[in-house]
Tab-separated table of C-alpha atoms and ligand atoms in Angstrom:
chain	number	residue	atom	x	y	z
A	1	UNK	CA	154.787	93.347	-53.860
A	2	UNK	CA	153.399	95.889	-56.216
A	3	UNK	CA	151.411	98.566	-54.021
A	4	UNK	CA	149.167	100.978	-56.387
A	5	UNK	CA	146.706	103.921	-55.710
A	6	UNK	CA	143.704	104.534	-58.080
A	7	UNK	CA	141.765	107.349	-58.002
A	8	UNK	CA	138.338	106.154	-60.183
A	9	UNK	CA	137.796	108.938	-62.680
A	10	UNK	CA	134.475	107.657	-63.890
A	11	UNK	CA	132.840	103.841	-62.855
A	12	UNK	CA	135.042	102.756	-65.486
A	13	UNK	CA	138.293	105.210	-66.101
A	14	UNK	CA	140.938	105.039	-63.240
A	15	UNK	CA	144.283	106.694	-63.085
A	16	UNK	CA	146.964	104.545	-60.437
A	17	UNK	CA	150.390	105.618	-59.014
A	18	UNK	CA	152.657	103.136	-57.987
A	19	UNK	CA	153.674	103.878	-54.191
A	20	UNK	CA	156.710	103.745	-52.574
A	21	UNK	CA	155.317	103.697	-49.127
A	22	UNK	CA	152.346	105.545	-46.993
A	23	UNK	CA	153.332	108.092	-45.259
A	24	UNK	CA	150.577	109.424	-43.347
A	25	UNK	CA	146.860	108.278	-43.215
A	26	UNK	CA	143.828	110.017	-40.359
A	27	UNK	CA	140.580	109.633	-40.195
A	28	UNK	CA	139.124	112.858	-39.356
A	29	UNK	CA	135.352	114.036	-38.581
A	30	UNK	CA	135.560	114.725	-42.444
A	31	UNK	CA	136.891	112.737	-44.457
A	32	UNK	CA	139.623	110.469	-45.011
A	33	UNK	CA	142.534	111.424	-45.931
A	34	UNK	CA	146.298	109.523	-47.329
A	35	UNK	CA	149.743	111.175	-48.439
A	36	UNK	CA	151.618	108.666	-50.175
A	37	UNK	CA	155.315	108.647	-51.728
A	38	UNK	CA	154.894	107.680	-55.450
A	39	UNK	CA	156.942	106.693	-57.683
A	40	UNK	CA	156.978	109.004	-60.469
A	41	UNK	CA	154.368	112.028	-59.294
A	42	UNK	CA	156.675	112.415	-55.552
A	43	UNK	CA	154.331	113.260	-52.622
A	44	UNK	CA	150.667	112.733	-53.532
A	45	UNK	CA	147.871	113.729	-50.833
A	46	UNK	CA	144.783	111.987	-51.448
A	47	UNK	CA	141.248	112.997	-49.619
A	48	UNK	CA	138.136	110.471	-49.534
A	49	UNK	CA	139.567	108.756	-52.707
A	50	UNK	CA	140.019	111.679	-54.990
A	51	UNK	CA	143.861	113.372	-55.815
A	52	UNK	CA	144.400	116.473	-54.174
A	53	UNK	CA	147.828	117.474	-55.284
A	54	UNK	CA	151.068	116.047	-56.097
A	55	UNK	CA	154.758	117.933	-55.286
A	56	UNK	CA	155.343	116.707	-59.125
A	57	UNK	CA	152.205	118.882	-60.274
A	58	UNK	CA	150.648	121.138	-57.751
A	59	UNK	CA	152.457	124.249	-59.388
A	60	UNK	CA	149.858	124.366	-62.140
A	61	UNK	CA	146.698	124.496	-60.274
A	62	UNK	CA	147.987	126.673	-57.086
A	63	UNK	CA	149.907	129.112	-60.013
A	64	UNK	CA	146.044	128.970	-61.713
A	65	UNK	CA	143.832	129.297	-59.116
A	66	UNK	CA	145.661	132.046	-57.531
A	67	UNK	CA	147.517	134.226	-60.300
A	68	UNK	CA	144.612	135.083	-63.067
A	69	UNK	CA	142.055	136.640	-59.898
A	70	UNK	CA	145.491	138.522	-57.818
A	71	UNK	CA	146.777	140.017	-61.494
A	72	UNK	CA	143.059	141.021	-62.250
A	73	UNK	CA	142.864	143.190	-59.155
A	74	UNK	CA	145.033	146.608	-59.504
A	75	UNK	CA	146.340	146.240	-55.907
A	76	UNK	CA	145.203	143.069	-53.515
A	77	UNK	CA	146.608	143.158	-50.014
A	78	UNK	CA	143.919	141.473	-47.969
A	79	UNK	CA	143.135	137.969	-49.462
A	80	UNK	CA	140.691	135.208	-48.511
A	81	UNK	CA	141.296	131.249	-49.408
A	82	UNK	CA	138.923	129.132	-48.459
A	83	UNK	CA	139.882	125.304	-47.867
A	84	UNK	CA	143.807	124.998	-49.396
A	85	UNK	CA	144.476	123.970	-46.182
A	86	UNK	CA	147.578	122.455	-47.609
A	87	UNK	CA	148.952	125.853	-47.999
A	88	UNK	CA	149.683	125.773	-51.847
A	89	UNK	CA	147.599	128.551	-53.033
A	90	UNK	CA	148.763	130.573	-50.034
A	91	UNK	CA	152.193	130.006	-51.102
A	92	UNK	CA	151.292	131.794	-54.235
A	93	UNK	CA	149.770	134.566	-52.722
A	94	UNK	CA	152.312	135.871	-50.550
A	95	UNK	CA	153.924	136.590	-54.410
A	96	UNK	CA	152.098	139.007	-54.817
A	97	UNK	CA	153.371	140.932	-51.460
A	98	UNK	CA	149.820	140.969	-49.867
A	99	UNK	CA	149.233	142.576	-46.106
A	100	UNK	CA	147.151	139.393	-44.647
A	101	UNK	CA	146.159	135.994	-46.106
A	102	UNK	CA	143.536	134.064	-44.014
A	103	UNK	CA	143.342	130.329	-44.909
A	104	UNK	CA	139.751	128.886	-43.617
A	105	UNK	CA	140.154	125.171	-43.608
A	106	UNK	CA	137.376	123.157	-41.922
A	107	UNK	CA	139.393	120.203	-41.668
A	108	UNK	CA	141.899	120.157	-38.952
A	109	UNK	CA	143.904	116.849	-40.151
A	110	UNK	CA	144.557	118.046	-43.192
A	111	UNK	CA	146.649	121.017	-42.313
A	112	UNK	CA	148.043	119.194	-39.654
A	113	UNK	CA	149.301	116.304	-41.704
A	114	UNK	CA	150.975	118.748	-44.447
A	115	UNK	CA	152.402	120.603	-42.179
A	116	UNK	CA	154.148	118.020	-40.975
A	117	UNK	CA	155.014	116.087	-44.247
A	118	UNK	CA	154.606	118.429	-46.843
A	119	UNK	CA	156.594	121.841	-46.661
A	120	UNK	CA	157.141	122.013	-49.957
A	121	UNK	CA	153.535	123.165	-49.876
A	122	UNK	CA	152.706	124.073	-46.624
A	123	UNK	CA	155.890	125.898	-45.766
A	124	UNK	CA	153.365	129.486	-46.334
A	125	UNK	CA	152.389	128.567	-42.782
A	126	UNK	CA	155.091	130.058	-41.065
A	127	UNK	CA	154.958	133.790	-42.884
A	128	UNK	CA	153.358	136.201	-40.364
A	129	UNK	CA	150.767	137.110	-42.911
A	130	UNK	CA	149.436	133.963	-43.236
A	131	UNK	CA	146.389	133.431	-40.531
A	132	UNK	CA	144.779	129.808	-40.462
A	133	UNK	CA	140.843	129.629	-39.436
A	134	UNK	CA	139.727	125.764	-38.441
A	135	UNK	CA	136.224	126.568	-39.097
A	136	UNK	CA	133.349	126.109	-42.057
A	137	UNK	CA	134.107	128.496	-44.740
A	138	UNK	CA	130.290	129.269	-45.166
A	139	UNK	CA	130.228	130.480	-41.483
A	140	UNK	CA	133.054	132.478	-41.864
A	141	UNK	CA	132.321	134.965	-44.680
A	142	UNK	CA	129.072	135.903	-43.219
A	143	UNK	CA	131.035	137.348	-40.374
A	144	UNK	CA	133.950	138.697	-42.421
A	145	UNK	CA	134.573	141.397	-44.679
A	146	UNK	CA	136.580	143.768	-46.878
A	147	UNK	CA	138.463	141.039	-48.813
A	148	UNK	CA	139.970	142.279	-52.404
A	149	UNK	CA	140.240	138.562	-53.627
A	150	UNK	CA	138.842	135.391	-52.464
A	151	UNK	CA	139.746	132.119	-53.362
A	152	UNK	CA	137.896	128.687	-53.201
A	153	UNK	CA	140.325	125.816	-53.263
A	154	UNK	CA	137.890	123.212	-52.051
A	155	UNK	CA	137.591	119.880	-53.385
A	156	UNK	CA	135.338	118.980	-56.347
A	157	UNK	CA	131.810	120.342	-57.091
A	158	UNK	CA	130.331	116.816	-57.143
A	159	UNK	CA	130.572	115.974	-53.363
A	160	UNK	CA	130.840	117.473	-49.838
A	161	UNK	CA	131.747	120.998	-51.267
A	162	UNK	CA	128.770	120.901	-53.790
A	163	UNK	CA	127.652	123.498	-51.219
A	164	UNK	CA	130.362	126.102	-52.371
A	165	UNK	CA	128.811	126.086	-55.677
A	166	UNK	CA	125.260	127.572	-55.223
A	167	UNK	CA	124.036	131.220	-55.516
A	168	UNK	CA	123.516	131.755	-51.702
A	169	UNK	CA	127.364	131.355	-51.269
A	170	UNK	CA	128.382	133.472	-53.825
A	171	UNK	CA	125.957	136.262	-52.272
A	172	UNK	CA	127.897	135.584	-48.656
A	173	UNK	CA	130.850	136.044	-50.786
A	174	UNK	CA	130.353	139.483	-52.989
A	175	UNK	CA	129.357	140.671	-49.574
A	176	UNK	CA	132.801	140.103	-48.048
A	177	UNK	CA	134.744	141.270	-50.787
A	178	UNK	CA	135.072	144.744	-51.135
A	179	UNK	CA	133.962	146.805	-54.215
A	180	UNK	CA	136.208	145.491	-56.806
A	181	UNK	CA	136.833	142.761	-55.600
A	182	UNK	CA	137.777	139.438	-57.212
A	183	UNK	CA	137.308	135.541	-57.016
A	184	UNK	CA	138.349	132.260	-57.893
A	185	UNK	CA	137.040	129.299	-57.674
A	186	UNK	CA	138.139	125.421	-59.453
A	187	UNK	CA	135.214	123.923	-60.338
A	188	UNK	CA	136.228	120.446	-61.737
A	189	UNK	CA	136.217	118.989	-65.390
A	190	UNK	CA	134.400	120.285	-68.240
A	191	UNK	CA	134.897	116.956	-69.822
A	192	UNK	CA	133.779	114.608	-67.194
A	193	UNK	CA	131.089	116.357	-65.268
A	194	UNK	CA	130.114	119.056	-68.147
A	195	UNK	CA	126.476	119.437	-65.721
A	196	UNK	CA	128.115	120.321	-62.630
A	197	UNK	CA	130.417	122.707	-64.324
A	198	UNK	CA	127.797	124.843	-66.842
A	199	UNK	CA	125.832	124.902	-63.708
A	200	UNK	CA	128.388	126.770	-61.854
A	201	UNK	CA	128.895	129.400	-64.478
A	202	UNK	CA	125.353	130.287	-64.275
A	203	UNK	CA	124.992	130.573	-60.431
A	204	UNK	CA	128.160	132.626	-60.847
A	205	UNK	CA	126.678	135.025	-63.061
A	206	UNK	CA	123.304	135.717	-61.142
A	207	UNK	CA	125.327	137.336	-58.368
A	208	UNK	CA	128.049	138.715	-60.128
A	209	UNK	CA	128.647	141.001	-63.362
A	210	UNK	CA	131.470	139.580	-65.012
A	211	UNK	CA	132.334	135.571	-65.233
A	212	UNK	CA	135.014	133.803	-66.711
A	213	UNK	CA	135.965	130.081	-67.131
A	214	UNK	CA	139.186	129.399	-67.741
A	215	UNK	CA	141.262	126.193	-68.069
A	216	UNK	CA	144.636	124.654	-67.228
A	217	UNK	CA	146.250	120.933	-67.776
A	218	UNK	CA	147.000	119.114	-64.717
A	219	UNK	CA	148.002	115.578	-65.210
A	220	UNK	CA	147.105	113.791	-62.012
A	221	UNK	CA	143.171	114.979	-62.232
A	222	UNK	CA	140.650	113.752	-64.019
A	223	UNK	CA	140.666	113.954	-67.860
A	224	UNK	CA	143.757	116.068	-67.116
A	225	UNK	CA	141.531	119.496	-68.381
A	226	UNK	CA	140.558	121.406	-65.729
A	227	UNK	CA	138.060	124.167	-64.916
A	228	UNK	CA	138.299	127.765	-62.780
A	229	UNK	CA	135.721	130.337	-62.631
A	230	UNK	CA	136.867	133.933	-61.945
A	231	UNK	CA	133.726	136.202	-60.799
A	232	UNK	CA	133.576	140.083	-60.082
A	233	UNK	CA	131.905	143.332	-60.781
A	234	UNK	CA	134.525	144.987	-62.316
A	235	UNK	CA	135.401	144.297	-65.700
A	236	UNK	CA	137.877	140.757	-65.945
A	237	UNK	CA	140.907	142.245	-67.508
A	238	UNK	CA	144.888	141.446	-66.355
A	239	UNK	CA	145.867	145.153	-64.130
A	240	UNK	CA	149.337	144.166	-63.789
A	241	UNK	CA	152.386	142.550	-65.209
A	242	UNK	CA	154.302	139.282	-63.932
A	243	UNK	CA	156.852	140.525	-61.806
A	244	UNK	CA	158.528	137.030	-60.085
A	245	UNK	CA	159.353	133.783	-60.617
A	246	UNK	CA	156.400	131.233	-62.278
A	247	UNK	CA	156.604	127.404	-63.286
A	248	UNK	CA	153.456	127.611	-65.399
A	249	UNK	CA	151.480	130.678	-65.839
A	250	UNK	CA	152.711	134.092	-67.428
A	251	UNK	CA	151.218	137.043	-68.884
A	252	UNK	CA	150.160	135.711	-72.313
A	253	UNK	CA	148.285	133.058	-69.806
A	254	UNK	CA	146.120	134.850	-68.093
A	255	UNK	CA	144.207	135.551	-71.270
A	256	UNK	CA	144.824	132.267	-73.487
A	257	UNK	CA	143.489	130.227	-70.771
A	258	UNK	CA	139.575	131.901	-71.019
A	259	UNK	CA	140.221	130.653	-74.813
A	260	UNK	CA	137.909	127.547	-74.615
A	261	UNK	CA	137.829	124.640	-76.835
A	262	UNK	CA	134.341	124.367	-78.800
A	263	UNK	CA	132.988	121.798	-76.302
A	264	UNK	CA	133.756	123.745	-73.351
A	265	UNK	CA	131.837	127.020	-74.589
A	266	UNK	CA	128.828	125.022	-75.844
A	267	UNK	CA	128.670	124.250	-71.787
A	268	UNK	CA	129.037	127.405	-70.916
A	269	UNK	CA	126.441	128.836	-73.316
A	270	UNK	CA	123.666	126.936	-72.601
B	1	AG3	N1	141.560	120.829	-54.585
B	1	AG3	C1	140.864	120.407	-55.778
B	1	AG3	C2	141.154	119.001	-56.148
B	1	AG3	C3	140.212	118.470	-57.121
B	1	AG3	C4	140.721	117.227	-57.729
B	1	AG3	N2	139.675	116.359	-58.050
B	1	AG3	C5	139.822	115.047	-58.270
B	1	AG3	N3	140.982	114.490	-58.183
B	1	AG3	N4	138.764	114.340	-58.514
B	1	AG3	C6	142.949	120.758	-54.612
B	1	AG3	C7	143.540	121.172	-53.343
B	1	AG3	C8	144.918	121.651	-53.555
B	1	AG3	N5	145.204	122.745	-52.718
């Protein structure tokens, strides 16, 4: 018998994978979350319904969510991520030869499961630098400080994490970063939830001086375009060159993906 996961994209868009088997479901005091072994897209880890990354495609959102903020700074060594708890976008960091990496997952399961299941991605766990926090990411920043780059790999704008998308977050956030410091955040689809994501831009920008949206393709989400703000006080400008290994982004990427489409910059505009 066929077996199929669908993640519904809108009441009446879905996108299915064809499993192989389950390999790991919890309940947690969050949410609910399923890895899976698909057919075509490997390991896919799925939280409350919605595709959180796939060992087929998770290069192109952890290379974008954590490459265009860490080449932007001129020299980040102490680097906030807040949710990943898979580990991905920490992976990515430790490229860039950073002193300490603190991870600030509130969900316990999560890292628990990839770590067992999913090295591929999780494997940043046993570098030294890396320092996991089980705690509320909101909670944390107000105690922490001197970051050079922060990055919010939560799950979508539209849900439990809408709260990592309002002004008073980003003010608990340009105070933990230090003076030029940077941030990331994804912040969903343009071309599904155009709302959600113009608001974003514009809570961005009343805390900090510079904004950018940027985009990159990633297959497995929703409409397959997908949305990053980067956010600081210094100017947004690439500092330094590409100097390892990438699957997706490079140097002439780091500018052509704040080249929008017309429909994207009419949302960002308004
Ligand atoms: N976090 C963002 C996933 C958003 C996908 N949304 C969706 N499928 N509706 C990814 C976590 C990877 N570290």
């Amino acid at each position: 018998m066929d077996y199929w996961f669908s993640e519904m994209h809108t009441p009446n868009i879905k996108l299915g994978f064809r499993i192989k088997r389950e390999i790991a479901h919890a309940t947690s005091k969050f949410q609910d979350i399923h890895l899976f072994e698909t057919y075509d897209y490997g390991k896919l880890l799925v939280i409350d319904g919605t595709v959180q990354t796939t060992t087929r495609d998770e290069f192109i959102y952890h290379e974008m969510i954590v490459h265009p903020p860490m080449f932007t700074h001129p020299n980040p060594k102490k680097i906030l991520i807040i949710g990943g708890g898979d580990g991905g976008a920490a992976r990515e960091v430790l490229k860039h030869e950073p002193r300490e990496v603190h991870v600030v997952e509130i969900d316990e399961k999560v890292v628990e499961i990839c770590k067992k299941y999913l090295p591929e991605i999780s494997s940043s766990y046993n570098d030294p630098r890396v320092h996991l926090h089980i705690e509320n990411g909101k909670e944390f920043i107000r105690r922490e400080g001197n970051f050079d780059v922060i990055i919010v790999d939560s799950t979508d704008p539209v849900g439990p994490a809408a709260d990592l998308f309002r002004e008073d977050f980003y003010e608990d956030m340009k105070k933990a970063l230090k003076k030029d410091g940077v941030i990331s955040q994804q912040c969903g689809t343009p071309f599904y939830h155009p709302e959600e994501f113009s608001q974003v831009k514009k809570e961005l920008e009343k805390v900090f001086e510079y904004v950018k949206i940027y985009i990159a393709y990633i297959p497995t989400y929703p409409s397959g375009m997908w949305a990053f703000a980067m956010a600081s006080d210094m100017p947004i400008e690439r500092r330094r060159k590409l100097n390892f290994a990438t699957k997706y982004y490079n140097d002439e990427i780091y500018y052509s993906s704040m080249s929008l489409p017309n429909f994207v910059k009419k949302y960002c505009e308004d």
